[in-house]
Amino acid sequence: MALNVTQKLIKNHLVSGEMIPGEEIALTIDQTLTQDATGTLVMLELEAMGLDIAKTEASAQYVDHNLIQQDSKNPDDHLFLESAAKRFGLYYSRPGNGVSHPVHMQRLAKPGKTLLGSDSHTCANGCMGMLAMGAGGIDVALAIAGEPFHVKMPQVWGVKLTGELPDWVSAKDVILELLRRHDVKGGVGKVIEYYGPGVANLRAMDRHVIANMGAELGATGTVFPSDGEIKRFLTEQNRASDWLELLADDGATYDINEELNLSELEPLIAKPSSPGNVVSVKDLVGTPIYQAYIGSSANPGFRDFAIVAEMMKDKKVADGVSLDVNPTSRQMLTDLVKEGHIANLLQAGARLHQAGCNGCIGMGQAPATGRNSLRTTPRNFPGRSGTREDSVFLCSPETAAVSALMGEITDPSTLTMTYPEIKDPVKPTVDEQLLESPLPLQEAKQVKLEKGPNIASIPDMDHMHDTMEIPILLKMGDNISTDEILAGGARVLPFRSNLPEISKFSFEIIDETYYDRAQAIVENGGHAIVAGYNYGQGSSREHAALAPRFLGLRVALVKDFARIHWQNLVNFGILPITFVNETDYDLLEQGDILVLTNLQHHIRKNEPFRITIKNKGLEIEVEHALSARQQDIMKYGGIINWAKSRV
Amino acid sequence: MALNVTQKLIKNHLVSGEMIPGEEIALTIDQTLTQDATGTLVMLELEAMGLDIAKTEASAQYVDHNLIQQDSKNPDDHLFLESAAKRFGLYYSRPGNGVSHPVHMQRLAKPGKTLLGSDSHTCANGCMGMLAMGAGGIDVALAIAGEPFHVKMPQVWGVKLTGELPDWVSAKDVILELLRRHDVKGGVGKVIEYYGPGVANLRAMDRHVIANMGAELGATGTVFPSDGEIKRFLTEQNRASDWLELLADDGATYDINEELNLSELEPLIAKPSSPGNVVSVKDLVGTPIYQAYIGSSANPGFRDFAIVAEMMKDKKVADGVSLDVNPTSRQMLTDLVKEGHIANLLQAGARLHQAGCNGCIGMGQAPATGRNSLRTTPRNFPGRSGTREDSVFLCSPETAAVSALMGEITDPSTLTMTYPEIKDPVKPTVDEQLLESPLPLQEAKQVKLEKGPNIASIPDMDHMHDTMEIPILLKMGDNISTDEILAGGARVLPFRSNLPEISKFSFEIIDETYYDRAQAIVENGGHAIVAGYNYGQGSSREHAALAPRFLGLRVALVKDFARIHWQNLVNFGILPITFVNETDYDLLEQGDILVLTNLQHHIRKNEPFRITIKNKGLEIEVEHALSARQQDIMKYGGIINWAKSRV
């Protein structure tokens, strides 16, 4: 049977399940990627699992998010991550090396491989003929420990590219066109696979731009073939031997079919405050701007900066416009310096920042109140820039550059100047030494984790008890979000590496007494909570399960669960059960004592079972929806213990 | 009479007073400098004064401190400052142009002139044959409005330089040697004037290094002659016509005499946590380091970066060491890029930050907990780095660089490598257009101040009342600091441009009810406070007077005042009086009603006068120590009204 590239990648890594869209499959993971914002917890999880050394072919820990060091917390995390990388046999990329996705592409990505990363833009490396997917931190920790990754078999959405990009139109306009057509949920449950004669007209880094923002369509992944252009790219990186050809078979088919003629594209722009809010740049011409922002994983390439530099040469940024340049990798910045592009940008008035994610994730470069910011970044969700009422537009480097010169949104295709031709550096820089290589096992075992005062190991958690007699500490209503369970933000997030500290914020928004009441009985077997519909909606943060679990939460009894939080509850050993008769919710009150017996048995059987409200002398019927694997995880008291039993 | 350079500068600018050390003199101010952290209040003061246009020869507003934009407050301030610069006829230096002191030196500093700046390192431009002094914001606002600056006539401390710096020893070691000899108070009440044959062996930017850290000796200023080297420097900047020769007369004398033979110097280092804690680098060899930090106004020169780049060429920063490079001006960064130095630094592992003050004032680059940071910055006070328990050492670029390579403190003079010779760029960059020039008066008058939601004008304040009947809202003890009157820190400082908001924190640490109680009677004539000895000690922040004044504080009756806060009280129209009989302090309680009558008369006469405690039927005797000028300021209700009457 003729296979497309996605199907080949999945077939070669399939551990279990059937390749039928929507069915759960398990895949071998060859490579992983973690960044610093999510990586500290992943490393603590590896420690808790007792992992000796990474089981993957290559795993890399990057430091690119939390580069602002206003106090000791971020630099302490960096030292911890470096020591953890050494301890667990990972590559380590120091602060200043750049954004994980382009650095991974330059140094480690390989056609034909799977890549799992604790960052939603991990999909960017699908540009290299890889199956690259973002996932939660614990999933990546398990992958590092050698466990397969479970995911629903996606539909493969074939996008046939024809034609060639006109002058002043670039890769960003390609993905903006897809967002214009399909909006931010158009890719859910799908892998977008690009093919056709137009692919050859896109350079590897242009494909990165397009693959990266597949995340904005909600896609599971984006896949480009590995062709001669990928060979050229790898050769340039001194990694020709890492190349292999990976193309769709003749006659391969796709679950969904679409065509996009590159020749017909025009400059596009996403208006505030959604990447799907795409219009033609023409429609906004004359809108005043405050900021033009170049860089990020959504436009990380040498050409993405060089084209701006060429357009700015001997010109000056408009008064009152901040031109923020965020290089994406040390190696690329070195080339931009050597080729004279950075000097041109500086002389035009650019603010040159260190290589990293920076303002793309709200770490600096916030715009002034109510002023328009044009960015080449992937996202413009409200407030993501750091400014509460921001006004962020997403566009190509060309559109951002010409608008910075004019002080207002300008369509680059209306310029009279010749479209600058960007030449590659004659001898591109290859920076091999600053991505530190893993230590061999015997050396790695000697490394001590460097834990600053704000970094605490994940405490041991016990296995599930067969019988529980626990009080209901909170009774909540419908639509409780993970923000209410454990807030995000600047007050809470600095404690991301410190479970005892961050747990103090658990349910604080709902009931300030929760922490003290939970603490008081944590040694007596813990407690339960009760809630209504859609419990745990919102952010996927794992701390919203881990922190209450640390305080003794053992059972969540609700009308129904939001999907991701439900998975997180299981992963951290909290039994998620639902009412068989939803009216039983009304029988329960804070302080009631629940008695659950024979739990090992009930969890194994996928049937409703009865629990007792001891103080009221009542029984109610509850049920669970755990898969066989999840039943196993519950038995061990969570995924860390479960993994520990396997490593 | 033969004069030294300092005496010539003072004589040429003397408005009043006698040139006798310790006597108050008034000086014409030719140039001013404000940065963004202090400048927003200065601009609001100019607005409140009703200034039309700056009366100085050149005034410049720089944006170099608050470059981290995590939300809209800093970028809103930048826009406000740009509009204020346009409105009041100032030069404006946009974010990314660099640190005020080197940029001012490159573009505006002129031999023979006076410079007043709202930044304690303003003294750096004394390297150009200027009398350059730091001062409070309101002093600079008055200077911009054309008022002379009042200061005590300093002693002139002549430092005769002989010899020539050995290899591996540079300008930073000169000033560290002076700090080793005299510690951080050795320069109080003095201007340090360098002369002698060794001066010719120091380049203009090396003199900047030495003049800058005169602030660390507590000196009023540092003065270098304007000689052929300054001519060379100005010619390089396309400003040859701004040069004039300014040397000490033959036979000139100094109040204090000292000699320093450059040839005898060795690499020095200031240990935590004082710039005066200086030892030989030799004494610390082998101490492990976490960070090496290059840049800041204390080592801003092309050579200060180039020497590091040459030392790092084809080498790699030690594992676990963060090499933070903070360029100091756009122009210099451009040259460092063009000459290949930045590429060498990047390839060695440097983190390249935007041009600005950055970590030098705790805006990023904080070190990890308890780890040693070697910095070329001017100060290492505890916690200034952002890390509470930090360990910061001050040293030359040479010492920082070699230590970064080795991962531990290393004496550069023990290296076997040849001391790199740093060549000037053949055609140095001159960046004239990005320092925006002042608008002419008629255009300036049309400019509207751009006030983001967190920027509020200083409200009108009424003139002093001749009779007051006001309650005592607070009675406090001894040694109340300005930190207790109005706290600093991240919670309060973001409101530095918003008097109504920042006033909410007034006396909050002492009595949380103060704000509400003061607000309730602000329209009824205000209130008084009573305190013991040393009232208003600590930081010089003007908000500690301005904010309570906004809430109606009219009279401060205490046993005695700390000097700077006393001046600030007068400046903001709060009458500072002391008990004639200190035991009267015991008669007063919170809630007592003070009646003061015939105040215009009493203030004019420098004699004790009686006030009534109405509810107790008592009279007590009080006095003031206001100068004639201060009496005038009090009459107008503060210096803003006083200045308004004169502009």
Coordinates of N, CA and C in Angstrom, one line a residue, chain B residues 503-638:
Chain B
S503 N 1.1 57.8 46.5 CA 0.9 58.4 47.8 C 0.1 57.4 48.7
K504 N -0.5 56.4 48.1 CA -1.3 55.4 48.9 C -0.3 54.6 49.8
F505 N 0.9 54.6 49.5 CA 1.9 53.8 50.3 C 2.5 54.7 51.4
S506 N 2.1 56.0 51.5 CA 2.8 56.8 52.5 C 2.6 56.3 53.9
F507 N 3.7 56.3 54.7 CA 3.6 55.9 56.1 C 3.0 54.5 56.3
E508 N 2.7 53.8 55.2 CA 2.0 52.5 55.3 C 2.6 51.5 56.3
I509 N 4.0 51.6 56.4 CA 4.7 50.6 57.2 C 4.5 51.0 58.7
I510 N 4.2 52.3 59.0 CA 4.1 52.8 60.3 C 2.6 52.7 60.8
D511 N 1.7 53.1 59.9 CA 0.3 53.2 60.2 C -0.5 53.0 59.0
E512 N -1.2 51.9 58.8 CA -1.9 51.6 57.6 C -3.1 52.5 57.4
T513 N -3.6 53.2 58.5 CA -4.7 54.0 58.4 C -4.4 55.5 58.0
Y514 N -3.1 55.8 57.9 CA -2.7 57.1 57.6 C -3.3 57.7 56.3
Y515 N -3.2 56.8 55.3 CA -3.7 57.3 54.0 C -5.2 57.8 54.0
D516 N -6.0 56.9 54.6 CA -7.4 57.2 54.7 C -7.7 58.4 55.6
R517 N -7.0 58.5 56.7 CA -7.2 59.6 57.6 C -6.7 60.9 57.0
A518 N -5.6 60.9 56.3 CA -5.1 62.1 55.6 C -6.1 62.5 54.5
Q519 N -6.5 61.6 53.7 CA -7.4 61.9 52.6 C -8.6 62.6 53.1
A520 N -9.1 62.1 54.2 CA -10.4 62.6 54.7 C -10.4 64.1 55.0
I521 N -9.2 64.6 55.4 CA -9.1 66.0 55.8 C -8.2 66.9 54.9
V522 N -7.9 66.3 53.7 CA -7.0 67.0 52.8 C -7.6 68.4 52.4
E523 N -8.9 68.4 52.3 CA -9.5 69.7 51.8 C -9.7 70.6 53.0
N524 N -9.5 70.2 54.2 CA -9.7 71.0 55.4 C -8.4 71.7 55.9
G525 N -7.4 71.7 55.0 CA -6.2 72.4 55.4 C -5.1 71.5 55.8
G526 N -5.3 70.2 55.7 CA -4.2 69.2 55.9 C -3.9 68.9 57.3
H527 N -2.7 68.5 57.6 CA -2.3 67.9 58.9 C -0.8 68.1 59.1
A528 N -0.4 67.7 60.4 CA 1.0 67.7 60.8 C 1.4 66.3 61.2
I529 N 2.7 66.1 61.3 CA 3.2 64.9 61.9 C 4.3 65.4 62.9
V530 N 4.5 64.5 63.9 CA 5.5 64.8 65.0 C 6.4 63.6 65.0
A531 N 7.7 63.8 65.2 CA 8.7 62.7 65.3 C 9.9 63.1 66.2
G532 N 10.7 62.1 66.5 CA 11.9 62.4 67.4 C 13.1 62.8 66.6
Y533 N 14.3 62.2 66.9 CA 15.5 62.5 66.3 C 15.7 61.9 65.0
N534 N 16.5 62.5 64.1 CA 17.0 61.9 62.9 C 15.9 61.6 61.9
Y535 N 14.9 62.4 61.9 CA 13.7 62.1 61.1 C 14.0 62.2 59.6
G536 N 13.7 61.1 58.8 CA 13.9 61.1 57.4 C 15.3 60.6 57.0
Q537 N 15.9 59.8 57.8 CA 17.2 59.3 57.4 C 17.1 58.3 56.3
G538 N 18.2 58.0 55.6 CA 18.2 57.0 54.6 C 18.2 57.6 53.2
S539 N 17.6 56.8 52.3 CA 17.5 57.2 50.9 C 17.1 58.6 50.6
S540 N 17.5 59.2 49.5 CA 17.2 60.6 49.3 C 15.9 60.8 48.5
R541 N 15.2 59.8 48.4 CA 14.0 59.8 47.4 C 13.1 61.0 47.7
E542 N 12.8 61.8 46.7 CA 11.9 62.9 46.8 C 10.5 62.6 47.0
H543 N 10.1 61.4 46.6 CA 8.7 61.0 46.8 C 8.3 60.9 48.2
A544 N 9.3 60.7 49.1 CA 9.0 60.6 50.5 C 8.5 62.0 51.1
A545 N 8.8 63.1 50.4 CA 8.2 64.4 50.8 C 7.0 64.7 49.9
L546 N 7.1 64.4 48.6 CA 6.1 64.8 47.7 C 4.8 64.0 47.9
A547 N 4.9 62.7 48.3 CA 3.6 61.9 48.4 C 2.8 62.4 49.7
P548 N 3.5 62.5 50.9 CA 2.7 63.0 52.0 C 2.2 64.4 51.8
R549 N 2.9 65.3 51.1 CA 2.5 66.6 50.8 C 1.2 66.5 50.0
F550 N 1.1 65.6 49.0 CA -0.1 65.4 48.2 C -1.3 65.1 49.1
L551 N -1.0 64.4 50.2 CA -2.1 64.0 51.1 C -2.3 65.0 52.2
G552 N -1.7 66.2 52.1 CA -2.0 67.3 53.0 C -1.1 67.5 54.1
L553 N 0.1 66.8 54.1 CA 1.1 67.1 55.1 C 1.6 68.5 54.9
R554 N 1.5 69.4 56.0 CA 1.9 70.8 55.8 C 3.0 71.1 56.8
V555 N 3.1 70.4 58.0 CA 4.1 70.7 59.0 C 4.7 69.4 59.5
A556 N 6.0 69.4 59.6 CA 6.7 68.3 60.3 C 7.5 68.9 61.5
L557 N 7.0 68.5 62.6 CA 7.6 69.0 63.9 C 8.4 67.9 64.6
V558 N 9.7 68.0 64.7 CA 10.5 66.9 65.1 C 11.7 67.4 66.0
K559 N 12.4 66.4 66.6 CA 13.5 66.9 67.4 C 14.7 67.3 66.5
D560 N 15.0 66.5 65.5 CA 15.9 67.0 64.4 C 15.7 66.2 63.2
F561 N 16.2 66.8 62.1 CA 16.0 66.2 60.7 C 17.3 65.6 60.2
A562 N 17.1 64.6 59.3 CA 18.2 64.1 58.5 C 18.3 65.2 57.3
R563 N 19.5 65.5 56.9 CA 19.7 66.7 56.0 C 19.0 66.6 54.7
I564 N 19.1 65.5 54.0 CA 18.5 65.5 52.6 C 17.0 65.6 52.7
H565 N 16.4 64.8 53.6 CA 14.9 64.8 53.7 C 14.4 66.2 54.1
W566 N 15.2 66.9 55.0 CA 14.9 68.2 55.4 C 14.8 69.2 54.2
Q567 N 15.8 69.1 53.3 CA 15.7 69.8 52.0 C 14.5 69.5 51.2
N568 N 14.3 68.2 51.1 CA 13.1 67.7 50.3 C 11.8 68.2 50.8
L569 N 11.7 68.3 52.2 CA 10.5 68.8 52.8 C 10.2 70.3 52.3
V570 N 11.3 71.1 52.4 CA 11.2 72.5 52.0 C 10.8 72.5 50.5
N571 N 11.5 71.7 49.7 CA 11.3 71.8 48.3 C 9.8 71.5 47.9
F572 N 9.2 70.7 48.8 CA 7.8 70.3 48.4 C 6.8 71.0 49.4
G573 N 7.2 72.1 50.0 CA 6.3 73.0 50.7 C 5.8 72.5 52.1
I574 N 6.5 71.6 52.7 CA 6.2 71.1 54.0 C 7.1 71.8 55.0
L575 N 6.5 72.5 56.0 CA 7.3 73.4 56.9 C 8.0 72.5 57.9
P576 N 9.4 72.5 57.9 CA 10.1 71.6 58.8 C 10.5 72.5 60.1
I577 N 9.9 72.1 61.2 CA 10.3 72.9 62.4 C 10.7 71.9 63.5
T578 N 11.5 72.5 64.4 CA 12.0 71.6 65.5 C 11.6 72.3 66.9
F579 N 11.6 71.4 67.9 CA 11.3 71.9 69.2 C 12.5 72.7 69.8
V580 N 12.2 73.8 70.4 CA 13.2 74.6 71.1 C 13.5 73.8 72.4
N581 N 12.5 73.3 73.1 CA 12.7 72.4 74.3 C 12.2 71.0 73.9
E582 N 13.2 70.1 73.8 CA 12.8 68.8 73.2 C 11.8 68.0 74.1
T583 N 11.8 68.4 75.4 CA 10.8 67.7 76.3 C 9.4 68.0 75.9
D584 N 9.1 69.1 75.1 CA 7.8 69.4 74.6 C 7.2 68.3 73.8
Y585 N 8.2 67.5 73.2 CA 7.7 66.3 72.4 C 6.8 65.5 73.2
D586 N 7.0 65.3 74.5 CA 6.2 64.5 75.3 C 4.8 65.0 75.6
L587 N 4.6 66.3 75.3 CA 3.3 66.9 75.6 C 2.3 66.5 74.4
L588 N 2.9 66.1 73.3 CA 2.0 66.0 72.1 C 1.5 64.6 71.9
E589 N 0.3 64.5 71.4 CA -0.3 63.2 71.1 C -0.9 63.2 69.7
Q590 N -1.1 62.0 69.1 CA -1.9 62.0 67.9 C -3.3 62.5 68.2
G591 N -3.8 63.3 67.3 CA -5.1 63.9 67.4 C -5.1 65.3 68.0
D592 N -4.0 65.7 68.6 CA -3.9 67.1 69.1 C -4.0 68.1 67.9
I593 N -4.6 69.3 68.2 CA -4.7 70.3 67.1 C -3.7 71.4 67.3
L594 N -2.9 71.5 66.3 CA -1.8 72.6 66.3 C -2.4 73.8 65.7
V595 N -2.1 75.0 66.3 CA -2.5 76.2 65.6 C -1.2 77.0 65.4
L596 N -1.0 77.4 64.2 CA 0.2 78.2 63.8 C -0.3 79.5 63.2
T597 N 0.1 80.6 63.7 CA -0.4 81.9 63.2 C 0.8 82.8 62.7
N598 N 0.5 83.7 61.9 CA 1.5 84.7 61.5 C 2.7 84.1 60.9
L599 N 2.5 83.0 60.1 CA 3.6 82.2 59.6 C 4.6 83.0 58.7
Q600 N 4.0 83.8 57.8 CA 4.9 84.5 56.8 C 5.9 85.3 57.6
H601 N 5.5 86.0 58.7 CA 6.4 86.7 59.5 C 7.4 85.8 60.2
H602 N 6.9 84.8 60.8 CA 7.9 83.9 61.6 C 8.9 83.3 60.7
I603 N 8.5 82.9 59.5 CA 9.5 82.3 58.6 C 10.5 83.3 58.1
R604 N 10.2 84.5 57.9 CA 11.1 85.5 57.5 C 12.2 85.8 58.6
K605 N 11.7 85.8 59.8 CA 12.6 86.0 60.9 C 13.2 84.7 61.4
N606 N 14.5 84.7 61.5 CA 15.2 83.5 62.0 C 15.2 83.4 63.5
E607 N 14.0 83.4 64.1 CA 13.9 83.3 65.6 C 12.8 82.3 66.0
P608 N 13.0 81.8 67.2 CA 12.0 80.9 67.7 C 10.6 81.6 67.7
F609 N 9.5 80.8 67.6 CA 8.2 81.4 67.7 C 7.3 80.3 68.4
R610 N 6.1 80.8 68.9 CA 5.2 80.0 69.7 C 4.1 79.5 68.8
I611 N 3.7 78.2 69.1 CA 2.5 77.7 68.4 C 1.6 77.1 69.6
T612 N 0.4 76.9 69.3 CA -0.6 76.5 70.3 C -1.1 75.1 70.1
I613 N -1.2 74.3 71.2 CA -1.9 73.0 71.1 C -3.3 73.3 71.6
K614 N -4.2 73.5 70.6 CA -5.5 74.1 70.9 C -6.3 73.3 71.9
N615 N -6.4 72.0 71.7 CA -7.2 71.2 72.6 C -6.7 71.1 74.0
K616 N -5.4 71.4 74.2 CA -4.8 71.3 75.5 C -4.6 72.6 76.2
G617 N -4.8 73.7 75.4 CA -4.6 75.0 75.9 C -3.2 75.3 76.2
L618 N -2.2 74.7 75.5 CA -0.8 74.9 75.8 C -0.2 75.6 74.7
E619 N 1.0 76.3 75.0 CA 1.8 76.8 73.9 C 3.2 76.2 74.0
I620 N 3.8 75.9 72.9 CA 5.2 75.5 72.9 C 6.0 76.3 71.9
E621 N 7.3 76.3 72.1 CA 8.2 77.1 71.3 C 8.9 76.2 70.2
V622 N 8.9 76.7 69.0 CA 9.5 76.0 67.9 C 10.4 76.9 67.1
E623 N 11.3 76.3 66.2 CA 12.1 77.2 65.4 C 12.4 76.5 64.0
H624 N 12.9 77.2 63.1 CA 13.2 76.7 61.8 C 14.7 77.1 61.4
A625 N 15.2 76.5 60.4 CA 16.6 76.8 60.0 C 16.7 77.1 58.5
L626 N 15.6 77.7 58.0 CA 15.6 77.9 56.5 C 16.5 79.1 56.1
S627 N 17.2 78.9 55.0 CA 18.0 80.0 54.4 C 17.0 80.9 53.7
A628 N 17.5 82.1 53.3 CA 16.6 83.1 52.7 C 16.0 82.5 51.4
R629 N 16.7 81.7 50.7 CA 16.1 81.1 49.5 C 15.1 80.1 49.8
Q630 N 15.3 79.4 50.9 CA 14.3 78.4 51.3 C 13.1 79.0 51.9
Q631 N 13.2 80.2 52.5 CA 12.1 80.9 53.1 C 11.2 81.3 51.9
D632 N 11.8 81.7 50.8 CA 11.1 82.1 49.6 C 10.3 80.9 49.0
I633 N 11.0 79.8 49.0 CA 10.4 78.6 48.5 C 9.2 78.2 49.3
M634 N 9.3 78.2 50.7 CA 8.2 77.9 51.6 C 7.0 78.8 51.3
K635 N 7.3 80.1 51.1 CA 6.2 81.0 50.9 C 5.4 80.6 49.7
Y636 N 6.0 80.2 48.7 CA 5.3 79.8 47.5 C 4.7 78.4 47.6
G637 N 4.9 77.7 48.7 CA 4.3 76.4 48.9 C 5.2 75.3 48.2
G638 N 6.4 75.6 48.0 CA 7.3 74.6 47.4 C 8.0 75.0 46.2

